[in-house]
Structure formats: structure tokens, C-alpha cells
Amino acid sequence: FKEHIMTMKLGTEIPGTSAEGNITTIWVPTIVNIKAPTLTELNAGTDISNYVMLGGWSFEPSQDTVSDQRENAVQDFGAPGRKSAGDISIEVIDNTNTEHEEQNEAVTLMHEGASGYIVRRRGMATDAPLAAGQKLTVVSVICGEKQVINPDANTMIRSKIPLFAKAPGWESETAEIAASARGRRL
């Protein structure tokens, strides 16, 4: 058994990908397998990326620690415990009562009591087609009451939609688009 050790050297350039324009958010009404949504299911959704405010997706999963304290040890140990999706919400453009009210899909689709799936893809241009093998975050949610956000100077009219996780399997970027029949591009 030969161990391979990689050493990072100072000055080594590590490439990164800008988040600008490389995040897609889709509201999908139905997904059978949260870990392997199909292109057909995703294409039946609505791309709400243009409604989501910069930094408006709040999803910070956490995991508790199972305490493992041994009588004969002077150290405490732990194991991975229960996971929580935490406080999930999405801040979106809200065109209610404006000249743009016909373009208010995010608020309309995610009304209080609506159930569906928030699907997020990072690392690829928003207009890049969905394809089998791409990694996604998929969260089964029920929507809470829309919360109007008081405006600050130089801001858009927007609202926050609280979301509540409904089903397991929502871990970040653990879903992969399943191979399926060719679908239309979002």
C-alpha cells in the first residue's frame, strides 16, 4: 500500500468559479425521487432565478453531535447526529400591485400552503441546459406566509417566503439529475 500525499505549495494557484450568473433556482411541483430528479420533472418546473435576490436563498443545514463520553477516557468523543435544515427562506422580487404584476411567478407559485421542491444548481451559467449527471440541492418544502420586506433606499420591492422542509433527502448538492428522455430547456 503506497500512500499518496499531496502537499500544497505557497503560490500555487487554485482556480475558483464566480457565483455571478452561475446559480439557477427552480420551483418544481413534483419529484418522485429527491436524490434523482428527472429532466421531465425539472422541465415541468418554473425557473425563478430572475426573482431571487442576491443572497436571498437562506438554507444552512446543521448537524447535532451524539455525545460519546467513556468512563475510562479523559477525552469526549462524538458521532454525527440528527440533521436540521434550519430556517429556510427565499427572498424574491414581489410585483404585487405594480405595473409588472403579471410577472410575479415566484410569489404566485410559493403562496402560503403551497408544496413543491426548491431545486438549486450552482457552478454553471443560469442559461446552461439541465443535463443528466449535474449535481443539485433539492429541498421538499411547504411555504409559509409571505413576509413583506420594508424597503431601504435604492432597493426593489421584495418579500421573504419562509419554507419548511417536508421530507428527508435535502442535503446540499447530493441529488443528481437522472438520465431520462430528452426534455426541453428551461
PDB file of C-alpha atoms in Angstrom:
ATOM      1  CA  PHE A   1       0.000   0.000   0.000  1.00  0.00           C
ATOM      2  CA  LYS A   2       1.595   3.220  -1.125  1.00  0.00           C
ATOM      3  CA  GLU A   3       0.225   6.379   0.451  1.00  0.00           C
ATOM      4  CA  HIS A   4      -0.101   9.391  -1.827  1.00  0.00           C
ATOM      5  CA  ILE A   5       0.403  12.695  -0.046  1.00  0.00           C
ATOM      6  CA  MET A   6      -0.292  15.951  -1.832  1.00  0.00           C
ATOM      7  CA  THR A   7       1.470  18.994  -0.456  1.00  0.00           C
ATOM      8  CA  MET A   8       0.177  22.490  -1.113  1.00  0.00           C
ATOM      9  CA  LYS A   9       2.954  24.863  -2.022  1.00  0.00           C
ATOM     10  CA  LEU A  10       2.761  28.593  -1.430  1.00  0.00           C
ATOM     11  CA  GLY A  11       1.979  30.414  -4.628  1.00  0.00           C
ATOM     12  CA  THR A  12       0.005  27.513  -6.085  1.00  0.00           C
ATOM     13  CA  GLU A  13      -2.963  28.903  -7.953  1.00  0.00           C
ATOM     14  CA  ILE A  14      -6.260  27.250  -7.080  1.00  0.00           C
ATOM     15  CA  PRO A  15      -8.980  28.082  -9.592  1.00  0.00           C
ATOM     16  CA  GLY A  16     -12.388  29.214  -8.396  1.00  0.00           C
ATOM     17  CA  THR A  17     -15.723  29.835 -10.050  1.00  0.00           C
ATOM     18  CA  SER A  18     -17.579  33.097  -9.636  1.00  0.00           C
ATOM     19  CA  ALA A  19     -21.105  32.808  -8.271  1.00  0.00           C
ATOM     20  CA  GLU A  20     -22.172  35.670 -10.556  1.00  0.00           C
ATOM     21  CA  GLY A  21     -24.620  34.268 -13.106  1.00  0.00           C
ATOM     22  CA  ASN A  22     -23.806  30.694 -12.109  1.00  0.00           C
ATOM     23  CA  ILE A  23     -26.772  29.815  -9.896  1.00  0.00           C
ATOM     24  CA  THR A  24     -30.139  28.522 -11.048  1.00  0.00           C
ATOM     25  CA  THR A  25     -33.236  28.217  -8.835  1.00  0.00           C
ATOM     26  CA  ILE A  26     -36.284  26.264  -9.982  1.00  0.00           C
ATOM     27  CA  TRP A  27     -39.678  25.717  -8.303  1.00  0.00           C
ATOM     28  CA  VAL A  28     -40.772  22.171  -9.191  1.00  0.00           C
ATOM     29  CA  PRO A  29     -44.257  20.873  -8.330  1.00  0.00           C
ATOM     30  CA  THR A  30     -43.467  17.132  -8.199  1.00  0.00           C
ATOM     31  CA  ILE A  31     -40.358  14.986  -7.887  1.00  0.00           C
ATOM     32  CA  VAL A  32     -40.616  11.249  -7.272  1.00  0.00           C
ATOM     33  CA  ASN A  33     -37.020  10.654  -6.126  1.00  0.00           C
ATOM     34  CA  ILE A  34     -35.482  13.686  -4.385  1.00  0.00           C
ATOM     35  CA  LYS A  35     -31.974  12.264  -4.976  1.00  0.00           C
ATOM     36  CA  ALA A  36     -32.514  11.676  -8.712  1.00  0.00           C
ATOM     37  CA  PRO A  37     -34.951  14.146 -10.276  1.00  0.00           C
ATOM     38  CA  THR A  38     -35.574  13.578 -13.970  1.00  0.00           C
ATOM     39  CA  LEU A  39     -35.297  16.154 -16.725  1.00  0.00           C
ATOM     40  CA  THR A  40     -39.031  15.733 -17.334  1.00  0.00           C
ATOM     41  CA  GLU A  41     -39.787  16.648 -13.699  1.00  0.00           C
ATOM     42  CA  LEU A  42     -37.362  19.582 -13.714  1.00  0.00           C
ATOM     43  CA  ASN A  43     -38.655  20.904 -17.029  1.00  0.00           C
ATOM     44  CA  ALA A  44     -42.191  20.874 -15.593  1.00  0.00           C
ATOM     45  CA  GLY A  45     -40.924  23.408 -13.042  1.00  0.00           C
ATOM     46  CA  THR A  46     -40.604  27.169 -13.260  1.00  0.00           C
ATOM     47  CA  ASP A  47     -37.217  28.857 -13.346  1.00  0.00           C
ATOM     48  CA  ILE A  48     -37.482  31.558 -10.671  1.00  0.00           C
ATOM     49  CA  SER A  49     -33.807  32.567 -10.794  1.00  0.00           C
ATOM     50  CA  ASN A  50     -34.602  36.091 -12.007  1.00  0.00           C
ATOM     51  CA  TYR A  51     -36.807  36.684  -8.962  1.00  0.00           C
ATOM     52  CA  VAL A  52     -34.313  35.568  -6.302  1.00  0.00           C
ATOM     53  CA  MET A  53     -32.403  38.449  -4.704  1.00  0.00           C
ATOM     54  CA  LEU A  54     -28.620  38.219  -4.390  1.00  0.00           C
ATOM     55  CA  GLY A  55     -28.015  36.326  -1.152  1.00  0.00           C
ATOM     56  CA  GLY A  56     -31.762  35.707  -0.855  1.00  0.00           C
ATOM     57  CA  TRP A  57     -31.576  31.923  -0.507  1.00  0.00           C
ATOM     58  CA  SER A  58     -31.272  31.019   3.164  1.00  0.00           C
ATOM     59  CA  PHE A  59     -30.528  27.339   3.691  1.00  0.00           C
ATOM     60  CA  GLU A  60     -27.999  26.469   6.351  1.00  0.00           C
ATOM     61  CA  PRO A  61     -28.248  22.811   7.315  1.00  0.00           C
ATOM     62  CA  SER A  62     -26.670  21.759  10.588  1.00  0.00           C
ATOM     63  CA  GLN A  63     -25.936  18.510  12.326  1.00  0.00           C
ATOM     64  CA  ASP A  64     -26.017  17.711  16.019  1.00  0.00           C
ATOM     65  CA  THR A  65     -23.331  15.750  17.802  1.00  0.00           C
ATOM     66  CA  VAL A  66     -24.118  12.482  19.529  1.00  0.00           C
ATOM     67  CA  SER A  67     -22.118  12.614  22.735  1.00  0.00           C
ATOM     68  CA  ASP A  68     -19.823   9.657  23.347  1.00  0.00           C
ATOM     69  CA  GLN A  69     -18.303  10.026  26.814  1.00  0.00           C
ATOM     70  CA  ARG A  70     -16.483   6.984  28.106  1.00  0.00           C
ATOM     71  CA  GLU A  71     -15.924   6.264  31.747  1.00  0.00           C
ATOM     72  CA  ASN A  72     -12.303   5.292  31.229  1.00  0.00           C
ATOM     73  CA  ALA A  73     -11.377   8.189  28.905  1.00  0.00           C
ATOM     74  CA  VAL A  74     -10.185  11.694  29.699  1.00  0.00           C
ATOM     75  CA  GLN A  75     -11.497  12.906  26.357  1.00  0.00           C
ATOM     76  CA  ASP A  76     -15.009  13.281  24.986  1.00  0.00           C
ATOM     77  CA  PHE A  77     -15.852  11.727  21.651  1.00  0.00           C
ATOM     78  CA  GLY A  78     -18.712  12.297  19.275  1.00  0.00           C
ATOM     79  CA  ALA A  79     -20.583  10.906  16.320  1.00  0.00           C
ATOM     80  CA  PRO A  80     -22.749  12.538  13.670  1.00  0.00           C
ATOM     81  CA  GLY A  81     -26.280  13.092  14.965  1.00  0.00           C
ATOM     82  CA  ARG A  82     -29.612  14.417  13.738  1.00  0.00           C
ATOM     83  CA  LYS A  83     -29.625  16.849  10.839  1.00  0.00           C
ATOM     84  CA  SER A  84     -31.692  20.008  10.614  1.00  0.00           C
ATOM     85  CA  ALA A  85     -32.495  22.089   7.551  1.00  0.00           C
ATOM     86  CA  GLY A  86     -32.650  25.125   9.853  1.00  0.00           C
ATOM     87  CA  ASP A  87     -34.592  28.239   8.983  1.00  0.00           C
ATOM     88  CA  ILE A  88     -35.151  28.049   5.237  1.00  0.00           C
ATOM     89  CA  SER A  89     -36.395  31.046   3.287  1.00  0.00           C
ATOM     90  CA  ILE A  90     -36.108  32.731  -0.066  1.00  0.00           C
ATOM     91  CA  GLU A  91     -36.156  36.469  -0.731  1.00  0.00           C
ATOM     92  CA  VAL A  92     -37.733  37.367  -4.061  1.00  0.00           C
ATOM     93  CA  ILE A  93     -38.851  40.291  -6.191  1.00  0.00           C
ATOM     94  CA  ASP A  94     -42.536  40.948  -5.391  1.00  0.00           C
ATOM     95  CA  ASN A  95     -44.504  42.715  -8.135  1.00  0.00           C
ATOM     96  CA  THR A  96     -47.838  42.688  -6.263  1.00  0.00           C
ATOM     97  CA  ASN A  97     -49.885  45.819  -7.094  1.00  0.00           C
ATOM     98  CA  THR A  98     -47.351  47.068  -9.628  1.00  0.00           C
ATOM     99  CA  GLU A  99     -47.411  47.504 -13.389  1.00  0.00           C
ATOM    100  CA  HIS A 100     -45.408  44.214 -13.516  1.00  0.00           C
ATOM    101  CA  GLU A 101     -47.927  42.127 -11.557  1.00  0.00           C
ATOM    102  CA  GLU A 102     -48.250  39.613 -14.425  1.00  0.00           C
ATOM    103  CA  GLN A 103     -44.585  38.844 -13.812  1.00  0.00           C
ATOM    104  CA  ASN A 104     -44.821  37.684 -10.234  1.00  0.00           C
ATOM    105  CA  GLU A 105     -44.313  33.942 -10.617  1.00  0.00           C
ATOM    106  CA  ALA A 106     -42.198  33.376  -7.502  1.00  0.00           C
ATOM    107  CA  VAL A 107     -44.757  34.979  -5.161  1.00  0.00           C
ATOM    108  CA  THR A 108     -47.687  33.380  -7.008  1.00  0.00           C
ATOM    109  CA  LEU A 109     -46.232  29.851  -7.033  1.00  0.00           C
ATOM    110  CA  MET A 110     -44.937  29.964  -3.470  1.00  0.00           C
ATOM    111  CA  HIS A 111     -48.118  31.138  -1.740  1.00  0.00           C
ATOM    112  CA  GLU A 112     -48.826  30.077   1.835  1.00  0.00           C
ATOM    113  CA  GLY A 113     -49.591  26.363   1.967  1.00  0.00           C
ATOM    114  CA  ALA A 114     -48.086  25.570  -1.456  1.00  0.00           C
ATOM    115  CA  SER A 115     -45.973  22.406  -1.562  1.00  0.00           C
ATOM    116  CA  GLY A 116     -43.193  21.749  -4.010  1.00  0.00           C
ATOM    117  CA  TYR A 117     -39.461  21.487  -4.417  1.00  0.00           C
ATOM    118  CA  ILE A 118     -36.805  24.159  -4.480  1.00  0.00           C
ATOM    119  CA  VAL A 119     -34.053  22.996  -6.829  1.00  0.00           C
ATOM    120  CA  ARG A 120     -30.719  24.808  -6.864  1.00  0.00           C
ATOM    121  CA  ARG A 121     -27.816  24.279  -9.270  1.00  0.00           C
ATOM    122  CA  ARG A 122     -24.514  26.069  -8.676  1.00  0.00           C
ATOM    123  CA  GLY A 123     -21.375  26.371 -10.762  1.00  0.00           C
ATOM    124  CA  MET A 124     -22.917  26.591 -14.219  1.00  0.00           C
ATOM    125  CA  ALA A 125     -24.307  29.526 -16.162  1.00  0.00           C
ATOM    126  CA  THR A 126     -28.003  30.023 -15.490  1.00  0.00           C
ATOM    127  CA  ASP A 127     -28.791  29.562 -19.181  1.00  0.00           C
ATOM    128  CA  ALA A 128     -26.807  26.307 -19.450  1.00  0.00           C
ATOM    129  CA  PRO A 129     -29.198  23.430 -20.106  1.00  0.00           C
ATOM    130  CA  LEU A 130     -30.017  20.944 -17.379  1.00  0.00           C
ATOM    131  CA  ALA A 131     -28.388  17.592 -18.103  1.00  0.00           C
ATOM    132  CA  ALA A 132     -28.057  14.151 -16.593  1.00  0.00           C
ATOM    133  CA  GLY A 133     -25.294  13.909 -14.008  1.00  0.00           C
ATOM    134  CA  GLN A 134     -25.428  17.528 -12.799  1.00  0.00           C
ATOM    135  CA  LYS A 135     -25.401  17.913  -9.002  1.00  0.00           C
ATOM    136  CA  LEU A 136     -28.311  19.716  -7.354  1.00  0.00           C
ATOM    137  CA  THR A 137     -29.680  20.690  -3.987  1.00  0.00           C
ATOM    138  CA  VAL A 138     -33.312  19.594  -3.843  1.00  0.00           C
ATOM    139  CA  VAL A 139     -35.499  20.527  -0.884  1.00  0.00           C
ATOM    140  CA  SER A 140     -39.098  19.360  -0.483  1.00  0.00           C
ATOM    141  CA  VAL A 141     -40.918  22.301   1.115  1.00  0.00           C
ATOM    142  CA  ILE A 142     -44.224  23.738   2.201  1.00  0.00           C
ATOM    143  CA  CYS A 143     -44.459  27.525   2.006  1.00  0.00           C
ATOM    144  CA  GLY A 144     -45.334  29.751   4.920  1.00  0.00           C
ATOM    145  CA  GLU A 145     -46.908  33.189   4.921  1.00  0.00           C
ATOM    146  CA  LYS A 146     -45.215  35.765   2.678  1.00  0.00           C
ATOM    147  CA  GLN A 147     -43.351  38.380   4.708  1.00  0.00           C
ATOM    148  CA  VAL A 148     -43.177  41.834   3.129  1.00  0.00           C
ATOM    149  CA  ILE A 149     -39.707  43.350   3.470  1.00  0.00           C
ATOM    150  CA  ASN A 150     -39.646  47.026   4.346  1.00  0.00           C
ATOM    151  CA  PRO A 151     -37.731  48.881   1.644  1.00  0.00           C
ATOM    152  CA  ASP A 152     -34.398  50.574   2.114  1.00  0.00           C
ATOM    153  CA  ALA A 153     -33.115  53.329  -0.145  1.00  0.00           C
ATOM    154  CA  ASN A 154     -32.373  52.148  -3.667  1.00  0.00           C
ATOM    155  CA  THR A 155     -33.957  48.710  -3.333  1.00  0.00           C
ATOM    156  CA  MET A 156     -36.550  46.718  -5.227  1.00  0.00           C
ATOM    157  CA  ILE A 157     -39.917  45.785  -3.727  1.00  0.00           C
ATOM    158  CA  ARG A 158     -39.372  42.302  -2.363  1.00  0.00           C
ATOM    159  CA  SER A 159     -40.750  39.702   0.019  1.00  0.00           C
ATOM    160  CA  LYS A 160     -39.400  36.784   2.007  1.00  0.00           C
ATOM    161  CA  ILE A 161     -41.088  33.393   1.742  1.00  0.00           C
ATOM    162  CA  PRO A 162     -40.449  31.137   4.757  1.00  0.00           C
ATOM    163  CA  LEU A 163     -40.063  27.495   3.747  1.00  0.00           C
ATOM    164  CA  PHE A 164     -40.347  24.345   5.843  1.00  0.00           C
ATOM    165  CA  ALA A 165     -38.641  21.049   4.926  1.00  0.00           C
ATOM    166  CA  LYS A 166     -41.249  18.320   4.339  1.00  0.00           C
ATOM    167  CA  ALA A 167     -39.214  15.243   3.501  1.00  0.00           C
ATOM    168  CA  PRO A 168     -35.743  13.777   4.027  1.00  0.00           C
ATOM    169  CA  GLY A 169     -33.009  13.861   1.426  1.00  0.00           C
ATOM    170  CA  TRP A 170     -32.344  17.609   1.278  1.00  0.00           C
ATOM    171  CA  GLU A 171     -28.580  17.543   1.906  1.00  0.00           C
ATOM    172  CA  SER A 172     -26.686  20.110  -0.194  1.00  0.00           C
ATOM    173  CA  GLU A 173     -25.746  19.014  -3.705  1.00  0.00           C
ATOM    174  CA  THR A 174     -26.396  15.322  -3.101  1.00  0.00           C
ATOM    175  CA  ALA A 175     -29.062  14.990  -5.790  1.00  0.00           C
ATOM    176  CA  GLU A 176     -28.053  14.166  -9.345  1.00  0.00           C
ATOM    177  CA  ILE A 177     -30.167  14.633 -12.452  1.00  0.00           C
ATOM    178  CA  ALA A 178     -31.180  11.170 -13.629  1.00  0.00           C
ATOM    179  CA  ALA A 179     -30.749  10.022 -17.187  1.00  0.00           C
ATOM    180  CA  SER A 180     -34.132  10.263 -18.886  1.00  0.00           C
ATOM    181  CA  ALA A 181     -35.799  11.146 -22.132  1.00  0.00           C
ATOM    182  CA  ARG A 182     -34.601  14.379 -23.701  1.00  0.00           C
ATOM    183  CA  GLY A 183     -36.546  17.335 -22.334  1.00  0.00           C
ATOM    184  CA  ARG A 184     -36.908  20.946 -23.266  1.00  0.00           C
ATOM    185  CA  ARG A 185     -34.517  23.528 -21.904  1.00  0.00           C
ATOM    186  CA  LEU A 186     -35.673  25.809 -19.113  1.00  0.00           C
TER     187      LEU A 186
END
